Amino acid sequence: MQIKTNMLLAVITVGFIQGCSFSASSESSSESSTSISESVGSVISSPSSFSSDKNKAYEIKIMDYTAAYLTTAAFDRASFVTGITEIATENGITNWEDDETTLVGIGRALKKAKLTGGVYETYKKSLADSNELRMQMIQKGYDAQ
């Protein structure tokens, strides 16, 4: 009877140890799963950061074009709009007149060109077609520069 009790105790002990080992193994698997999930989440979120980088590059193109145009040519709204439209189209933007990134870029360019006061207000109003929301987005870019 003593042998059976010792044997039973040994089996229970081994089972307990293996259970702990299984538990530790499960934790390790769980940690691996969490790590994989975090990696996948990171990859999935990357397109939005890529998109953000793409928007920033586009905004800089708009800003550079606008600043160059304002400092090198007599302002002709039709020619300016043609240039902005080309840049926007190349970047997949079909309605730049209402696109925040475009208008913020224009606002930043107006500041970069050191336009102030009435001259700035005239350009802002003209480029926004007197649309209040568009003027606010241009102002946002101007203030951010």
C-alpha atoms as a PDB file:
ATOM      1  CA  MET A   1       0.000   0.000   0.000  1.00  0.00           C
ATOM      2  CA  GLN A   2       2.898   2.302   0.839  1.00  0.00           C
ATOM      3  CA  ILE A   3       4.353   1.734  -2.653  1.00  0.00           C
ATOM      4  CA  LYS A   4       1.021   2.571  -4.294  1.00  0.00           C
ATOM      5  CA  THR A   5       0.760   5.775  -2.247  1.00  0.00           C
ATOM      6  CA  ASN A   6       4.327   6.771  -3.137  1.00  0.00           C
ATOM      7  CA  MET A   7       3.642   5.894  -6.768  1.00  0.00           C
ATOM      8  CA  LEU A   8       0.442   7.950  -6.748  1.00  0.00           C
ATOM      9  CA  LEU A   9       2.281  10.857  -5.131  1.00  0.00           C
ATOM     10  CA  ALA A  10       5.027  10.606  -7.762  1.00  0.00           C
ATOM     11  CA  VAL A  11       2.470  10.563 -10.600  1.00  0.00           C
ATOM     12  CA  ILE A  12       0.672  13.580  -9.128  1.00  0.00           C
ATOM     13  CA  THR A  13       3.977  15.422  -8.674  1.00  0.00           C
ATOM     14  CA  VAL A  14       5.081  14.678 -12.243  1.00  0.00           C
ATOM     15  CA  GLY A  15       1.652  15.712 -13.511  1.00  0.00           C
ATOM     16  CA  PHE A  16       1.845  18.925 -11.513  1.00  0.00           C
ATOM     17  CA  ILE A  17       5.344  19.708 -12.836  1.00  0.00           C
ATOM     18  CA  GLN A  18       4.259  19.025 -16.407  1.00  0.00           C
ATOM     19  CA  GLY A  19       1.181  21.165 -15.825  1.00  0.00           C
ATOM     20  CA  CYS A  20       3.417  24.020 -14.711  1.00  0.00           C
ATOM     21  CA  SER A  21       5.612  23.435 -17.714  1.00  0.00           C
ATOM     22  CA  PHE A  22       2.525  23.487 -19.943  1.00  0.00           C
ATOM     23  CA  SER A  23       1.380  26.677 -18.230  1.00  0.00           C
ATOM     24  CA  ALA A  24       4.773  28.332 -18.798  1.00  0.00           C
ATOM     25  CA  SER A  25       4.728  27.116 -22.383  1.00  0.00           C
ATOM     26  CA  SER A  26       1.231  28.546 -22.810  1.00  0.00           C
ATOM     27  CA  GLU A  27       2.374  31.876 -21.391  1.00  0.00           C
ATOM     28  CA  SER A  28       5.284  31.897 -23.811  1.00  0.00           C
ATOM     29  CA  SER A  29       2.909  31.108 -26.684  1.00  0.00           C
ATOM     30  CA  SER A  30       0.567  33.812 -25.472  1.00  0.00           C
ATOM     31  CA  GLU A  31       3.431  36.320 -25.341  1.00  0.00           C
ATOM     32  CA  SER A  32       4.467  35.287 -28.851  1.00  0.00           C
ATOM     33  CA  SER A  33       0.897  35.746 -30.045  1.00  0.00           C
ATOM     34  CA  THR A  34       0.788  39.184 -28.456  1.00  0.00           C
ATOM     35  CA  SER A  35       4.095  40.081 -30.084  1.00  0.00           C
ATOM     36  CA  ILE A  36       2.844  38.866 -33.463  1.00  0.00           C
ATOM     37  CA  SER A  37      -0.405  40.802 -32.999  1.00  0.00           C
ATOM     38  CA  GLU A  38       1.533  43.959 -32.192  1.00  0.00           C
ATOM     39  CA  SER A  39       3.737  43.457 -35.265  1.00  0.00           C
ATOM     40  CA  VAL A  40       0.732  42.917 -37.502  1.00  0.00           C
ATOM     41  CA  GLY A  41      -0.940  45.966 -35.958  1.00  0.00           C
ATOM     42  CA  SER A  42       2.166  47.993 -36.701  1.00  0.00           C
ATOM     43  CA  VAL A  43       2.204  46.867 -40.321  1.00  0.00           C
ATOM     44  CA  ILE A  44      -1.502  47.546 -40.693  1.00  0.00           C
ATOM     45  CA  SER A  45      -1.110  51.052 -39.287  1.00  0.00           C
ATOM     46  CA  SER A  46       1.836  51.798 -41.576  1.00  0.00           C
ATOM     47  CA  PRO A  47      -0.288  52.756 -44.587  1.00  0.00           C
ATOM     48  CA  SER A  48      -1.739  55.655 -42.621  1.00  0.00           C
ATOM     49  CA  SER A  49       1.725  56.921 -41.758  1.00  0.00           C
ATOM     50  CA  PHE A  50       2.695  56.394 -45.400  1.00  0.00           C
ATOM     51  CA  SER A  51      -0.382  58.380 -46.362  1.00  0.00           C
ATOM     52  CA  SER A  52       0.626  61.102 -43.917  1.00  0.00           C
ATOM     53  CA  ASP A  53       4.132  61.256 -45.421  1.00  0.00           C
ATOM     54  CA  LYS A  54       2.606  61.426 -48.889  1.00  0.00           C
ATOM     55  CA  ASN A  55       0.318  64.290 -47.784  1.00  0.00           C
ATOM     56  CA  LYS A  56       3.265  66.146 -46.280  1.00  0.00           C
ATOM     57  CA  ALA A  57       5.286  65.770 -49.499  1.00  0.00           C
ATOM     58  CA  TYR A  58       2.304  67.026 -51.505  1.00  0.00           C
ATOM     59  CA  GLU A  59       1.831  69.991 -49.157  1.00  0.00           C
ATOM     60  CA  ILE A  60       5.498  70.903 -49.588  1.00  0.00           C
ATOM     61  CA  LYS A  61       5.170  70.735 -53.407  1.00  0.00           C
ATOM     62  CA  ILE A  62       2.166  73.068 -53.231  1.00  0.00           C
ATOM     63  CA  MET A  63       3.977  75.410 -50.858  1.00  0.00           C
ATOM     64  CA  ASP A  64       7.133  75.513 -53.001  1.00  0.00           C
ATOM     65  CA  TYR A  65       5.183  76.070 -56.227  1.00  0.00           C
ATOM     66  CA  THR A  66       3.071  78.830 -54.686  1.00  0.00           C
ATOM     67  CA  ALA A  67       6.031  80.598 -53.080  1.00  0.00           C
ATOM     68  CA  ALA A  68       8.037  80.410 -56.312  1.00  0.00           C
ATOM     69  CA  TYR A  69       5.077  81.649 -58.339  1.00  0.00           C
ATOM     70  CA  LEU A  70       4.463  84.574 -56.004  1.00  0.00           C
ATOM     71  CA  THR A  71       8.088  85.683 -56.059  1.00  0.00           C
ATOM     72  CA  THR A  72       8.905  85.193 -59.753  1.00  0.00           C
ATOM     73  CA  ALA A  73       5.831  86.165 -61.745  1.00  0.00           C
ATOM     74  CA  ALA A  74       3.171  88.789 -61.899  1.00  0.00           C
ATOM     75  CA  PHE A  75       0.242  87.017 -60.313  1.00  0.00           C
ATOM     76  CA  ASP A  76      -2.099  85.586 -62.907  1.00  0.00           C
ATOM     77  CA  ARG A  77      -4.748  83.540 -61.135  1.00  0.00           C
ATOM     78  CA  ALA A  78      -5.564  81.390 -64.195  1.00  0.00           C
ATOM     79  CA  SER A  79      -1.909  80.378 -64.705  1.00  0.00           C
ATOM     80  CA  PHE A  80      -1.460  79.759 -61.004  1.00  0.00           C
ATOM     81  CA  VAL A  81      -4.586  77.572 -60.868  1.00  0.00           C
ATOM     82  CA  THR A  82      -3.354  75.574 -63.874  1.00  0.00           C
ATOM     83  CA  GLY A  83      -0.079  74.819 -62.083  1.00  0.00           C
ATOM     84  CA  ILE A  84      -1.791  73.860 -58.819  1.00  0.00           C
ATOM     85  CA  THR A  85      -4.253  71.667 -60.726  1.00  0.00           C
ATOM     86  CA  GLU A  86      -1.379  69.801 -62.406  1.00  0.00           C
ATOM     87  CA  ILE A  87       0.381  69.151 -59.100  1.00  0.00           C
ATOM     88  CA  ALA A  88      -2.862  68.066 -57.444  1.00  0.00           C
ATOM     89  CA  THR A  89      -3.778  65.728 -60.310  1.00  0.00           C
ATOM     90  CA  GLU A  90      -0.305  64.137 -60.242  1.00  0.00           C
ATOM     91  CA  ASN A  91      -0.949  63.419 -56.566  1.00  0.00           C
ATOM     92  CA  GLY A  92      -4.426  61.954 -57.056  1.00  0.00           C
ATOM     93  CA  ILE A  93      -6.333  65.007 -55.839  1.00  0.00           C
ATOM     94  CA  THR A  94      -9.238  65.961 -58.061  1.00  0.00           C
ATOM     95  CA  ASN A  95     -10.810  68.815 -56.092  1.00  0.00           C
ATOM     96  CA  TRP A  96      -7.875  70.789 -54.758  1.00  0.00           C
ATOM     97  CA  GLU A  97     -10.021  73.868 -54.201  1.00  0.00           C
ATOM     98  CA  ASP A  98     -11.593  72.133 -51.187  1.00  0.00           C
ATOM     99  CA  ASP A  99      -8.614  69.987 -50.186  1.00  0.00           C
ATOM    100  CA  GLU A 100      -7.228  70.973 -46.794  1.00  0.00           C
ATOM    101  CA  THR A 101      -3.666  69.854 -47.547  1.00  0.00           C
ATOM    102  CA  THR A 102      -3.597  72.005 -50.694  1.00  0.00           C
ATOM    103  CA  LEU A 103      -5.008  75.081 -48.994  1.00  0.00           C
ATOM    104  CA  VAL A 104      -2.746  74.733 -45.954  1.00  0.00           C
ATOM    105  CA  GLY A 105       0.227  74.491 -48.347  1.00  0.00           C
ATOM    106  CA  ILE A 106      -0.906  77.667 -50.093  1.00  0.00           C
ATOM    107  CA  GLY A 107      -1.260  79.434 -46.740  1.00  0.00           C
ATOM    108  CA  ARG A 108       2.228  78.369 -45.702  1.00  0.00           C
ATOM    109  CA  ALA A 109       3.563  79.715 -49.011  1.00  0.00           C
ATOM    110  CA  LEU A 110       1.883  83.075 -48.487  1.00  0.00           C
ATOM    111  CA  LYS A 111       3.702  83.361 -45.155  1.00  0.00           C
ATOM    112  CA  LYS A 112       6.965  82.108 -46.677  1.00  0.00           C
ATOM    113  CA  ALA A 113       6.639  84.827 -49.339  1.00  0.00           C
ATOM    114  CA  LYS A 114       6.340  87.310 -46.452  1.00  0.00           C
ATOM    115  CA  LEU A 115       2.935  88.595 -47.510  1.00  0.00           C
ATOM    116  CA  THR A 116       1.188  90.486 -44.723  1.00  0.00           C
ATOM    117  CA  GLY A 117      -1.738  92.774 -44.068  1.00  0.00           C
ATOM    118  CA  GLY A 118      -3.963  93.799 -46.947  1.00  0.00           C
ATOM    119  CA  VAL A 119      -1.792  92.132 -49.597  1.00  0.00           C
ATOM    120  CA  TYR A 120      -2.017  88.801 -47.780  1.00  0.00           C
ATOM    121  CA  GLU A 121      -5.775  89.178 -47.263  1.00  0.00           C
ATOM    122  CA  THR A 122      -6.280  89.961 -50.967  1.00  0.00           C
ATOM    123  CA  TYR A 123      -4.376  86.851 -52.068  1.00  0.00           C
ATOM    124  CA  LYS A 124      -6.128  84.689 -49.491  1.00  0.00           C
ATOM    125  CA  LYS A 125      -9.549  85.883 -50.590  1.00  0.00           C
ATOM    126  CA  SER A 126      -8.725  85.503 -54.285  1.00  0.00           C
ATOM    127  CA  LEU A 127      -7.233  82.014 -53.954  1.00  0.00           C
ATOM    128  CA  ALA A 128     -10.172  80.857 -51.827  1.00  0.00           C
ATOM    129  CA  ASP A 129     -12.775  82.376 -54.171  1.00  0.00           C
ATOM    130  CA  SER A 130     -14.021  84.264 -51.091  1.00  0.00           C
ATOM    131  CA  ASN A 131     -15.145  80.939 -49.557  1.00  0.00           C
ATOM    132  CA  GLU A 132     -14.966  81.265 -45.762  1.00  0.00           C
ATOM    133  CA  LEU A 133     -13.953  77.633 -45.082  1.00  0.00           C
ATOM    134  CA  ARG A 134     -11.225  77.764 -47.722  1.00  0.00           C
ATOM    135  CA  MET A 135      -9.928  81.040 -46.280  1.00  0.00           C
ATOM    136  CA  GLN A 136      -9.788  79.402 -42.840  1.00  0.00           C
ATOM    137  CA  MET A 137      -7.689  76.529 -44.211  1.00  0.00           C
ATOM    138  CA  ILE A 138      -5.321  78.981 -45.913  1.00  0.00           C
ATOM    139  CA  GLN A 139      -5.099  80.906 -42.629  1.00  0.00           C
ATOM    140  CA  LYS A 140      -4.303  77.650 -40.815  1.00  0.00           C
ATOM    141  CA  GLY A 141      -1.310  77.125 -43.108  1.00  0.00           C
ATOM    142  CA  TYR A 142      -0.242  80.742 -42.789  1.00  0.00           C
ATOM    143  CA  ASP A 143      -0.332  80.526 -38.997  1.00  0.00           C
ATOM    144  CA  ALA A 144       1.546  77.205 -38.990  1.00  0.00           C
ATOM    145  CA  GLN A 145       4.467  78.473 -41.092  1.00  0.00           C
END
